[in-house]
PDB file of N, CA and C in Angstrom:
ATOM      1  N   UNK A   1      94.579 -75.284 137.212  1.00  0.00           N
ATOM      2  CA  UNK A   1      93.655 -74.734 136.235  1.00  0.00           C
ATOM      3  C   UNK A   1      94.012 -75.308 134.862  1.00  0.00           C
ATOM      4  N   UNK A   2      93.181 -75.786 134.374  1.00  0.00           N
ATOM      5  CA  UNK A   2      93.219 -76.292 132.702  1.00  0.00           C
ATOM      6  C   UNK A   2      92.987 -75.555 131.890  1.00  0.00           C
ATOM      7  N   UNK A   3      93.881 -75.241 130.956  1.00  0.00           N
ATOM      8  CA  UNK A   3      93.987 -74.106 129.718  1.00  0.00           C
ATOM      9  C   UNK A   3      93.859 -74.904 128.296  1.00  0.00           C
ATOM     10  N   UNK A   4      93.706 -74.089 127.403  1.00  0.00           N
ATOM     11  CA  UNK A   4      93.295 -74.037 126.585  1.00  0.00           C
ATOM     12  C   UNK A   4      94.657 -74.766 125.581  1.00  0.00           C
ATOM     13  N   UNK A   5      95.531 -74.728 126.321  1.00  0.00           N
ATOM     14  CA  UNK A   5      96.881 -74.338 125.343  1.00  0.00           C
ATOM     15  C   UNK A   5      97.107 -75.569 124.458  1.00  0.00           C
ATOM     16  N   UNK A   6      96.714 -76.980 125.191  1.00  0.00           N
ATOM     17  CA  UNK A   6      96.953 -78.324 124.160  1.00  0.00           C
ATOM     18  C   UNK A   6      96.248 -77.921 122.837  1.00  0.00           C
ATOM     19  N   UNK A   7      94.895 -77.205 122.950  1.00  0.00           N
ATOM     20  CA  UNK A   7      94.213 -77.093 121.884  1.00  0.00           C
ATOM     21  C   UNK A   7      94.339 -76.450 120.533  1.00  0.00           C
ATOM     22  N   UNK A   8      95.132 -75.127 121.341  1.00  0.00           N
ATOM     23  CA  UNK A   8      95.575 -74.140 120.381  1.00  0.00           C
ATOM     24  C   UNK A   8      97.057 -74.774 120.018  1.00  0.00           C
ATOM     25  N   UNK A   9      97.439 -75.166 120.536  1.00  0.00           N
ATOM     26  CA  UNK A   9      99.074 -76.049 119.873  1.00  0.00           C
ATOM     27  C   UNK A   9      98.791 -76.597 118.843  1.00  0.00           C
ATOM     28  N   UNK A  10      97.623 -77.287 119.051  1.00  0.00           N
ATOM     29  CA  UNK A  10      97.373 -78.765 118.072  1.00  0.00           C
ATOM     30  C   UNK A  10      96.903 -78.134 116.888  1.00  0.00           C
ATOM     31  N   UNK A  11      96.086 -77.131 116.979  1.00  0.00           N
ATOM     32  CA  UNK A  11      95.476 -76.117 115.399  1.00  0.00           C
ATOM     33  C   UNK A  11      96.858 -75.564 115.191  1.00  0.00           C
ATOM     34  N   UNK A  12      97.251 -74.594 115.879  1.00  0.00           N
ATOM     35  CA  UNK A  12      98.575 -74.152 114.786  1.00  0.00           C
ATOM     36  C   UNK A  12      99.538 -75.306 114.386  1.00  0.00           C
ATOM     37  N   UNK A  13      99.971 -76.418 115.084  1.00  0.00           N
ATOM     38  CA  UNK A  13     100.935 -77.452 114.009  1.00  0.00           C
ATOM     39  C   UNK A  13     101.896 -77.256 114.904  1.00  0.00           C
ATOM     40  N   UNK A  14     102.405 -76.547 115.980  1.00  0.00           N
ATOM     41  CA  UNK A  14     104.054 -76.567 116.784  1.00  0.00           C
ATOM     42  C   UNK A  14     103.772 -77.650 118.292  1.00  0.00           C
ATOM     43  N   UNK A  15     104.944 -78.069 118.134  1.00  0.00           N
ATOM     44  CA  UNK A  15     105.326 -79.157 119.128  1.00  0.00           C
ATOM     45  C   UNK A  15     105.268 -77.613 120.232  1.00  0.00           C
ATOM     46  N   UNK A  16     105.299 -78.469 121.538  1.00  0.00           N
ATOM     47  CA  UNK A  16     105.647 -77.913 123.108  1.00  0.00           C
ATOM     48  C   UNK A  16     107.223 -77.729 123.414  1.00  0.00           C
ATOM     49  N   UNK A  17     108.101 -78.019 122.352  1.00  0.00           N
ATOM     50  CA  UNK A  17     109.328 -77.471 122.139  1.00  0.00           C
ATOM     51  C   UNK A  17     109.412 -76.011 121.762  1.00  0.00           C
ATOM     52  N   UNK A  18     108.934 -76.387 120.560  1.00  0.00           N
ATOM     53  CA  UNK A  18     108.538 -75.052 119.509  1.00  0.00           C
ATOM     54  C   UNK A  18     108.017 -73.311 120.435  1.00  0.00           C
ATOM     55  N   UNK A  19     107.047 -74.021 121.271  1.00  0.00           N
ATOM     56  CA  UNK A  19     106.389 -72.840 122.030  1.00  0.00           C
ATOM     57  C   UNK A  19     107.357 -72.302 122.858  1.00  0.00           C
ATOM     58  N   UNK A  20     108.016 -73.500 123.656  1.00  0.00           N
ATOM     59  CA  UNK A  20     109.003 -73.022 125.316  1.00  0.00           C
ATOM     60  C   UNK A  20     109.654 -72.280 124.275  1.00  0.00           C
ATOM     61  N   UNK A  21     110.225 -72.331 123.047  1.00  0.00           N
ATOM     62  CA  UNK A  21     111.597 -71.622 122.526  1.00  0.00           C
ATOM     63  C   UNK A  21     111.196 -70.452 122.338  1.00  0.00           C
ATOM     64  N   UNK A  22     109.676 -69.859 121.804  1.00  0.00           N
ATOM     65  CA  UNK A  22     109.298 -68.865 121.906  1.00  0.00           C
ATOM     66  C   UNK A  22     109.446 -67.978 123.128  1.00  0.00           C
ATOM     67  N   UNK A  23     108.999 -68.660 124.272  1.00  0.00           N
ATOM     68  CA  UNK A  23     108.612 -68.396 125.610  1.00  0.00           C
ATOM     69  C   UNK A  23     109.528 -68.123 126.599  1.00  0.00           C
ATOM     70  N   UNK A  24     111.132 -68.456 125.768  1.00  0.00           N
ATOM     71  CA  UNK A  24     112.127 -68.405 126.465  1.00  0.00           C
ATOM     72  C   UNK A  24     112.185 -69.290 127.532  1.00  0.00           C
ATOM     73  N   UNK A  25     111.602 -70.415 127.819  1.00  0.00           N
ATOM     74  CA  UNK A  25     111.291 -71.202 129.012  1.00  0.00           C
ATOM     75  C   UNK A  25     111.965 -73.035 128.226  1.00  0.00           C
ATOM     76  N   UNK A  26     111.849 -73.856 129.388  1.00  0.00           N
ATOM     77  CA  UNK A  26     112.285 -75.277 129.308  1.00  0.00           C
ATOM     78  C   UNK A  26     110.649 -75.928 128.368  1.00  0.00           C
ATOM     79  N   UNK A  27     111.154 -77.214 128.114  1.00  0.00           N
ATOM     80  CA  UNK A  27     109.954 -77.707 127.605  1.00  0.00           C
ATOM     81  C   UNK A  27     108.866 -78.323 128.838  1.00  0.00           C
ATOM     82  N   UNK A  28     110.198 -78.490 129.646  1.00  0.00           N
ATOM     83  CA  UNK A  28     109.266 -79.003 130.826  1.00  0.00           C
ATOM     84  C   UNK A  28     108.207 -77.526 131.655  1.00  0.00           C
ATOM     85  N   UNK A  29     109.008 -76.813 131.655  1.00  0.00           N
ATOM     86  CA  UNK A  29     107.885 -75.502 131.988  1.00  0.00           C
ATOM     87  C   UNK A  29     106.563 -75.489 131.016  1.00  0.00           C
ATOM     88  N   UNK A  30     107.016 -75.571 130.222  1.00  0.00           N
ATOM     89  CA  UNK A  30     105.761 -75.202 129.034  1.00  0.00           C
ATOM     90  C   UNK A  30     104.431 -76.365 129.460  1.00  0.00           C
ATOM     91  N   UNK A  31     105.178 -77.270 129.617  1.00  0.00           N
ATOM     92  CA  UNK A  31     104.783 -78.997 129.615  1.00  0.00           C
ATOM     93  C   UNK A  31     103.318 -78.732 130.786  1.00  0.00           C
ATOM     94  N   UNK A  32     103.910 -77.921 131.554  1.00  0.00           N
ATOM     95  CA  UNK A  32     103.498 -77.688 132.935  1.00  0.00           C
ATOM     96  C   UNK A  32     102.044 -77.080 132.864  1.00  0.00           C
ATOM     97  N   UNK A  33     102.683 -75.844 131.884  1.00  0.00           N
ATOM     98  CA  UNK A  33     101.110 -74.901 131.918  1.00  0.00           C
ATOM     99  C   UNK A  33     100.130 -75.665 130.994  1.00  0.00           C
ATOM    100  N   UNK A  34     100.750 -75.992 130.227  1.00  0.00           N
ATOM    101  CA  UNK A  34      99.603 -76.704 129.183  1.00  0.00           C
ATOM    102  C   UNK A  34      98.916 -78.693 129.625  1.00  0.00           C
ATOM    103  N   UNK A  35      99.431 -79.024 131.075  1.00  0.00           N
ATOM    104  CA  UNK A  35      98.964 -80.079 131.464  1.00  0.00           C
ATOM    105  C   UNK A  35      98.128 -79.791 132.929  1.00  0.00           C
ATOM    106  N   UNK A  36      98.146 -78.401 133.281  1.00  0.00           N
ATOM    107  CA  UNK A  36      97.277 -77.791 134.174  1.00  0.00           C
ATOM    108  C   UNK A  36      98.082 -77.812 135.534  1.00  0.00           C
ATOM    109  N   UNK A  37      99.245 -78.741 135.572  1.00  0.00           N
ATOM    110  CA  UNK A  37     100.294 -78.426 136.915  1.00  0.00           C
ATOM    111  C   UNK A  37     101.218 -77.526 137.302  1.00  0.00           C
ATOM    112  N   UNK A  38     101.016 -76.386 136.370  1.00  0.00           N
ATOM    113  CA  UNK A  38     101.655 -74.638 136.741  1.00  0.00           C
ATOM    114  C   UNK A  38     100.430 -73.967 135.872  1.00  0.00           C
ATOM    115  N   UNK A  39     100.794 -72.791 136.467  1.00  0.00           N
ATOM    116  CA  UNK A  39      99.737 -71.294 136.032  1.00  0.00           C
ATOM    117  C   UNK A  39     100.907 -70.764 135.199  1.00  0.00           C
ATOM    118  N   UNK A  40     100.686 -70.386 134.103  1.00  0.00           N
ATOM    119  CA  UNK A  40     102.160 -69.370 133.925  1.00  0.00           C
ATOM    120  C   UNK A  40     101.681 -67.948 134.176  1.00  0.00           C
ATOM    121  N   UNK A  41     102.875 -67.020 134.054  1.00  0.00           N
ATOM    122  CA  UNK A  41     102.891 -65.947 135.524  1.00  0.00           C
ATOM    123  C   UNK A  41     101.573 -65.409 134.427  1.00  0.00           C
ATOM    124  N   UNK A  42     101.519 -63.811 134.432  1.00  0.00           N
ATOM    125  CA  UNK A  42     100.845 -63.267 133.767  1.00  0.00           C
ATOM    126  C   UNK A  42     101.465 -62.479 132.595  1.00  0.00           C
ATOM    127  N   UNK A  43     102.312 -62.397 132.376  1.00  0.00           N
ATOM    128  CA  UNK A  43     103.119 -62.083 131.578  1.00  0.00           C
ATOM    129  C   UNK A  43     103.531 -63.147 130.835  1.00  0.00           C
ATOM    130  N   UNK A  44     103.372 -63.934 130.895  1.00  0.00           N
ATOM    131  CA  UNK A  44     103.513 -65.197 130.169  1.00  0.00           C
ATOM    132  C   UNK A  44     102.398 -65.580 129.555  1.00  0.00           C
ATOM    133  N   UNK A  45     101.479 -65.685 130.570  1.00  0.00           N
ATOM    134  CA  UNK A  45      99.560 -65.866 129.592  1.00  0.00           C
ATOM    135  C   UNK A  45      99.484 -64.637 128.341  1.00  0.00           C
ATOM    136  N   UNK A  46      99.876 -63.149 128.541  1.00  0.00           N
ATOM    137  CA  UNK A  46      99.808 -62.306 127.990  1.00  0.00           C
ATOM    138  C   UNK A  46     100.713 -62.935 126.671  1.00  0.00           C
ATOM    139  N   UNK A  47     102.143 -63.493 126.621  1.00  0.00           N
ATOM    140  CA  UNK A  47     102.661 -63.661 125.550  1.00  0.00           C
ATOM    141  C   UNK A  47     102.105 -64.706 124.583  1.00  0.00           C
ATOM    142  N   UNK A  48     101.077 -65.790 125.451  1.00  0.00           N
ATOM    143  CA  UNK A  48     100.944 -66.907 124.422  1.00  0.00           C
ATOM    144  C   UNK A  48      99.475 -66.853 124.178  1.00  0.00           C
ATOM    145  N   UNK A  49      98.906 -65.389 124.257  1.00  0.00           N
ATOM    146  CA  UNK A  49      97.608 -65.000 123.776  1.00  0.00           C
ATOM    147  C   UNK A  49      97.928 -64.224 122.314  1.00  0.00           C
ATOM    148  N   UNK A  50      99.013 -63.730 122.415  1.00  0.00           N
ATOM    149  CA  UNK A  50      99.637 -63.257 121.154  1.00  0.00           C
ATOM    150  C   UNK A  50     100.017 -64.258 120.384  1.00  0.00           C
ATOM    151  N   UNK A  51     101.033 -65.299 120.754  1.00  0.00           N
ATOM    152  CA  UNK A  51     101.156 -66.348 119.769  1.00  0.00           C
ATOM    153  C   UNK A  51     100.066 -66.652 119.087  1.00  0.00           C
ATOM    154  N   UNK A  52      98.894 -66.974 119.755  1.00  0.00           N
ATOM    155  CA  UNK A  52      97.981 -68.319 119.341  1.00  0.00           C
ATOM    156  C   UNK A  52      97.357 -66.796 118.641  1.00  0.00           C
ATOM    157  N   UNK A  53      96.939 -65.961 118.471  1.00  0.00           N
ATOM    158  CA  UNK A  53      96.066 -64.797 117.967  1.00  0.00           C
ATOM    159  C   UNK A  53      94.244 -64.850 118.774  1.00  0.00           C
ATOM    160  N   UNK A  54      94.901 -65.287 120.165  1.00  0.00           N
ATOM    161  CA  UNK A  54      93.835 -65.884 121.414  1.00  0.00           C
ATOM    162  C   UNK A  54      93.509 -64.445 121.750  1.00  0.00           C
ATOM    163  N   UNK A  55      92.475 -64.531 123.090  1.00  0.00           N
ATOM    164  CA  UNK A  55      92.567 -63.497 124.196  1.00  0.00           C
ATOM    165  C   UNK A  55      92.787 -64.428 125.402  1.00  0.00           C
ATOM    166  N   UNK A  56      93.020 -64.120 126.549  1.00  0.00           N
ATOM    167  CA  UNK A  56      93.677 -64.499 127.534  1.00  0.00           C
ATOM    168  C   UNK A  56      92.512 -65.118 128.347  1.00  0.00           C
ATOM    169  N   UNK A  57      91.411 -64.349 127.688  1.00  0.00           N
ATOM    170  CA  UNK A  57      90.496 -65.228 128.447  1.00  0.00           C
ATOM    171  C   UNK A  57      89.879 -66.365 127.863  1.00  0.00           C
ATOM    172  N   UNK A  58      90.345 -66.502 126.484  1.00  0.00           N
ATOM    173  CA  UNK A  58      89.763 -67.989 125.460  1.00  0.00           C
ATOM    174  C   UNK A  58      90.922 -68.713 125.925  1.00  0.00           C
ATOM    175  N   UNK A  59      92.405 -68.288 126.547  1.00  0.00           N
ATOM    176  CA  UNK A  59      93.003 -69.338 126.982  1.00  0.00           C
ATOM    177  C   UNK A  59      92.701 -69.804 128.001  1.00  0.00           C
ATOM    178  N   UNK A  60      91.937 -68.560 129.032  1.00  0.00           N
ATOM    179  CA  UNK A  60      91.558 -69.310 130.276  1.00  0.00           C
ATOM    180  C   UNK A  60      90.224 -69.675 130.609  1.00  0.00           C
ATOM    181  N   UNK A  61      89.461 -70.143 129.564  1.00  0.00           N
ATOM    182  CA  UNK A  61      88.212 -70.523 129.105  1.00  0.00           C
ATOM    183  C   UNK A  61      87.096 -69.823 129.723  1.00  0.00           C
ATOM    184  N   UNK A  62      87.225 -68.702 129.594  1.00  0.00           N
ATOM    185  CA  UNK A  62      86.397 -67.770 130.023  1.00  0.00           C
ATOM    186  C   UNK A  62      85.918 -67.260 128.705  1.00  0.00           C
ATOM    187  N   UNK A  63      86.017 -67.816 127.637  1.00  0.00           N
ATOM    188  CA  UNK A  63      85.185 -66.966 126.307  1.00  0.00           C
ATOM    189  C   UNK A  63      85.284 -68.605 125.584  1.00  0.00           C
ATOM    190  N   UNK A  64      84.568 -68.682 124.477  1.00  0.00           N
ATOM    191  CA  UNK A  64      84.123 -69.929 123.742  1.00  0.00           C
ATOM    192  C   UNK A  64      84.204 -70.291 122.542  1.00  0.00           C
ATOM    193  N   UNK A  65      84.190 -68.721 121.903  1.00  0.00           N
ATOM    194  CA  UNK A  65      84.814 -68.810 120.667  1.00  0.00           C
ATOM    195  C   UNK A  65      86.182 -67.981 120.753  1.00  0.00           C
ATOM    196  N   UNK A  66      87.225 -68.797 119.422  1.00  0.00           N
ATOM    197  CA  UNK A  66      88.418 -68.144 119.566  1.00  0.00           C
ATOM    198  C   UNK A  66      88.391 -67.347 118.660  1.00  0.00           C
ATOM    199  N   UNK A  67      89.174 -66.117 118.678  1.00  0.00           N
ATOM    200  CA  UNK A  67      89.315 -65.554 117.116  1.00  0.00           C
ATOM    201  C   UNK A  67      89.833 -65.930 116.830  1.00  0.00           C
ATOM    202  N   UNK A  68      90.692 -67.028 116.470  1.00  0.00           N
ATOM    203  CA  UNK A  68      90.835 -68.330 115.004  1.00  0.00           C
ATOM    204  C   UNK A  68      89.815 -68.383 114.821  1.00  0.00           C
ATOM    205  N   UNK A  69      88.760 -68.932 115.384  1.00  0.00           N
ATOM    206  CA  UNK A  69      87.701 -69.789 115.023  1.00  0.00           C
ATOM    207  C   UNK A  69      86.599 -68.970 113.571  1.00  0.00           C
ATOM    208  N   UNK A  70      86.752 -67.524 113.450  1.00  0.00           N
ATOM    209  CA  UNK A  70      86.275 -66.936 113.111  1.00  0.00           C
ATOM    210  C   UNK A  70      87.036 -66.586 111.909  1.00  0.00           C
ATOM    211  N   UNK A  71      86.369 -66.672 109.962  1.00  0.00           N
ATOM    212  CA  UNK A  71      86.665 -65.408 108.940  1.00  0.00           C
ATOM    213  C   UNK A  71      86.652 -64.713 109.189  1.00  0.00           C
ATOM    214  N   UNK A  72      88.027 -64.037 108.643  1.00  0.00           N
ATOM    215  CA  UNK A  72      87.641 -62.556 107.913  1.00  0.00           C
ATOM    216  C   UNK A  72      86.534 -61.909 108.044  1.00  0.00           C
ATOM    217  N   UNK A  73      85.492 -62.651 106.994  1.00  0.00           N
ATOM    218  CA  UNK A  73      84.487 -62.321 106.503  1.00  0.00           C
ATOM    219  C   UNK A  73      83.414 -62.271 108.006  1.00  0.00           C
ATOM    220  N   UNK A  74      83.418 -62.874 108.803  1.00  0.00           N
ATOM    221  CA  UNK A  74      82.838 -62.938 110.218  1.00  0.00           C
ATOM    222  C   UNK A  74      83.004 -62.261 111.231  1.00  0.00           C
ATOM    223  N   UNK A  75      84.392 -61.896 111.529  1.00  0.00           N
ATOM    224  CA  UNK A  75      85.301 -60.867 111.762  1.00  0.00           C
ATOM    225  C   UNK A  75      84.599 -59.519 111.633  1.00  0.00           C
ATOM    226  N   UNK A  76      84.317 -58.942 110.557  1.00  0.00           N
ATOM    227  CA  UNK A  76      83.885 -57.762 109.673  1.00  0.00           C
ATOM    228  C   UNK A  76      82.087 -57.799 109.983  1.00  0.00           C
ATOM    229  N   UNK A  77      81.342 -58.659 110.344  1.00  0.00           N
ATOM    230  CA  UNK A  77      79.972 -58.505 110.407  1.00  0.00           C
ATOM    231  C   UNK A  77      80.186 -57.765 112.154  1.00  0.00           C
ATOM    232  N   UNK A  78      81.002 -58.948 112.618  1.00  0.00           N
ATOM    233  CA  UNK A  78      81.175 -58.695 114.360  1.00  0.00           C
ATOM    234  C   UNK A  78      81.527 -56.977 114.187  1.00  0.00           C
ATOM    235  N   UNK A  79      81.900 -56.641 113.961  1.00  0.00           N
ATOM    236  CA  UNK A  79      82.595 -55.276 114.074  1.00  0.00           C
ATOM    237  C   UNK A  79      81.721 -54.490 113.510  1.00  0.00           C
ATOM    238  N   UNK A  80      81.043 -54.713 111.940  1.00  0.00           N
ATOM    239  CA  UNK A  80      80.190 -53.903 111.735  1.00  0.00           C
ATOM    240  C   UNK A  80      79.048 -54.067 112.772  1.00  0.00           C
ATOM    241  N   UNK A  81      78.176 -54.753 113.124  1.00  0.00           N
ATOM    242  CA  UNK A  81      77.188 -54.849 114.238  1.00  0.00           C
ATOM    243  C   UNK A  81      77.734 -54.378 115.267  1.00  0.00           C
ATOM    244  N   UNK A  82      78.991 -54.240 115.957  1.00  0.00           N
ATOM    245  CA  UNK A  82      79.302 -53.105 116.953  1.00  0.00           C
ATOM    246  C   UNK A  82      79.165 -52.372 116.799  1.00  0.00           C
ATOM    247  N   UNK A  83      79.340 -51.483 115.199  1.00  0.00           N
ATOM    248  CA  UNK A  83      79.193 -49.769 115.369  1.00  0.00           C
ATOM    249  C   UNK A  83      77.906 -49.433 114.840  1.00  0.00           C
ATOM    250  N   UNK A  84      76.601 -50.632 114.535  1.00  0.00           N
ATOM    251  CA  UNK A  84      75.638 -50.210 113.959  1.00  0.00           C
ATOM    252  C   UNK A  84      74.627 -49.786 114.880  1.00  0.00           C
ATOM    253  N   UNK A  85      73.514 -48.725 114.662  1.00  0.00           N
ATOM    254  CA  UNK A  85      72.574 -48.558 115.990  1.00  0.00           C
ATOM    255  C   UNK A  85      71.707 -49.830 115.853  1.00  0.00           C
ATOM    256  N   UNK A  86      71.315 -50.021 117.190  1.00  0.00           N
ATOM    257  CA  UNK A  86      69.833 -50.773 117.351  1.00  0.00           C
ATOM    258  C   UNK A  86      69.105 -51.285 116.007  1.00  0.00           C
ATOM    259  N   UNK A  87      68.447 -50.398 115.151  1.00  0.00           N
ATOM    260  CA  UNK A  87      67.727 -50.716 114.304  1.00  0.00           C
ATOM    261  C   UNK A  87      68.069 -51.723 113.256  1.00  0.00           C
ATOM    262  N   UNK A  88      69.691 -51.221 112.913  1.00  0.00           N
ATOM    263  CA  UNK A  88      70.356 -51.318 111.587  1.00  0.00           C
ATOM    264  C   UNK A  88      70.913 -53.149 112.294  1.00  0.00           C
ATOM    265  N   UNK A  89      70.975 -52.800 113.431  1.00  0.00           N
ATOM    266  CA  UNK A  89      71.462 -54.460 113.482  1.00  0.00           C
ATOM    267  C   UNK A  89      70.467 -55.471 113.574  1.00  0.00           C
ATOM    268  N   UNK A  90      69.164 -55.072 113.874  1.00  0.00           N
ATOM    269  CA  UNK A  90      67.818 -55.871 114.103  1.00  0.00           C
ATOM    270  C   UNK A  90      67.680 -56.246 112.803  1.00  0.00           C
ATOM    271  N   UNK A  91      67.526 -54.807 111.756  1.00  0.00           N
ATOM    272  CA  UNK A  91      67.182 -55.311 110.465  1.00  0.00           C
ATOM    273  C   UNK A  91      68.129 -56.235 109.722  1.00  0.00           C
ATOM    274  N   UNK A  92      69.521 -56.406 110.308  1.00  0.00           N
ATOM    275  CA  UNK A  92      70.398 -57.266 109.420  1.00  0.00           C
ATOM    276  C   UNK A  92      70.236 -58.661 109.556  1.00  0.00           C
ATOM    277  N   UNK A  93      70.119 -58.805 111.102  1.00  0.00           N
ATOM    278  CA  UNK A  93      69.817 -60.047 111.698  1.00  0.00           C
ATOM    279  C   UNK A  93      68.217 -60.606 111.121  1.00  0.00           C
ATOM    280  N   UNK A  94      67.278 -59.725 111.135  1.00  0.00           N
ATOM    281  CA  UNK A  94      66.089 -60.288 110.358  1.00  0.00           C
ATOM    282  C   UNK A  94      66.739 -61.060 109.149  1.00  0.00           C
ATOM    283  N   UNK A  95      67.257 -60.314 108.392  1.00  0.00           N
ATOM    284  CA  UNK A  95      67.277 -60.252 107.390  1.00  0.00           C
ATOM    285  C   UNK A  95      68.398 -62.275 106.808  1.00  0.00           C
ATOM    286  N   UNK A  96      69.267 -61.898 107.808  1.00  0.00           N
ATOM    287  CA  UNK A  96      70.186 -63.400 107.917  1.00  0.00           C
ATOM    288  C   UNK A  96      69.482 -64.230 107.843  1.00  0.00           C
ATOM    289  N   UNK A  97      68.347 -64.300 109.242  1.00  0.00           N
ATOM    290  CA  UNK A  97      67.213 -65.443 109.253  1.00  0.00           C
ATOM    291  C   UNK A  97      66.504 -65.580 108.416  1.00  0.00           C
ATOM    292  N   UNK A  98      65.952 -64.550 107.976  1.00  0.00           N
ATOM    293  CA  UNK A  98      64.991 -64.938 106.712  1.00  0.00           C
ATOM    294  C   UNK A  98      65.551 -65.547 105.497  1.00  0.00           C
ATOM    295  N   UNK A  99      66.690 -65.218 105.301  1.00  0.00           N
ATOM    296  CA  UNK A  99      68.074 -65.873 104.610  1.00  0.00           C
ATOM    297  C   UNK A  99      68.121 -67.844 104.467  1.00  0.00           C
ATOM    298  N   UNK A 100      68.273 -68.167 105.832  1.00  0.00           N
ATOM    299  CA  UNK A 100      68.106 -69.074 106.224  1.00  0.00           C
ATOM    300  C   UNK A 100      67.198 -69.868 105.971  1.00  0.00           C
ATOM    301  N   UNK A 101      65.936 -69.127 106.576  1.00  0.00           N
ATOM    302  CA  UNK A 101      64.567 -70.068 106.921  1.00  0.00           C
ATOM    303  C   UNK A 101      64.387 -70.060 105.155  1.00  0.00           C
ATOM    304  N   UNK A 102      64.533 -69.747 104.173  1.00  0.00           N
ATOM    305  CA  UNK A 102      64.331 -69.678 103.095  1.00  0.00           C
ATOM    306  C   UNK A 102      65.283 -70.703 101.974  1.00  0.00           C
ATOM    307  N   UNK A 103      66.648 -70.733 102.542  1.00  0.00           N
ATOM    308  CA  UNK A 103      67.689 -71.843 102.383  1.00  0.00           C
ATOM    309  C   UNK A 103      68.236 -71.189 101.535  1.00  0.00           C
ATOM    310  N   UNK A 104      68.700 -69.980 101.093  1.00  0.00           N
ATOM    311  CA  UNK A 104      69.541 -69.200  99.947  1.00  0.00           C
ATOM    312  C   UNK A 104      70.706 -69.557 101.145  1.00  0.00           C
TER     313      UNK A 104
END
């Protein structure tokens, strides 16, 4: 299985040294999960979803955007549109597009 992990290495800046030392593991272990020729256990996926500030399933490419990928400021709409009803999120989203289609 091919993970995510070369990708997220390469945005934060740490060598595959750097990580195993986290991981308590060899470099060659690390080497392993992140070239798709080991799974690491699950307790291990769990720890380097925390490193990267991933979910386990953007490491195991089951989601598309990462939360890196996302502001603050983006962050805070996502969350407000979770707790807003129906209406309040239709009207915001109108409101973005018309935003747009207008070029402000």
């Amino acid at each position: 299985m091919k993970l995510k992990l070369k990708e997220l290495r390469s945005i934060k800046g740490v060598t595959q040294e750097q990580i195993a030392e986290k991981l308590y593991c060899t470099f060659q272990t690390y080497s392993k999960y992140e070239n798709g020729h080991r799974n690491p256990p699950l307790e291990t996926l769990v720890q380097l979803a925390d490193y990267f500030d991933v979910t386990t399933d953007y490491i195991l490419g089951r989601e598309n955007i990462s939360a890196q990928a996302l502001t603050e400021y983006e962050k805070e709409l996502i969350e407000a549109a979770r707790k807003a009803d129906d209406r309040a999120r239709k009207d915001a989203l109108d409101i973005l597009k018309l935003n747009k289609v207008q070029g402000k």
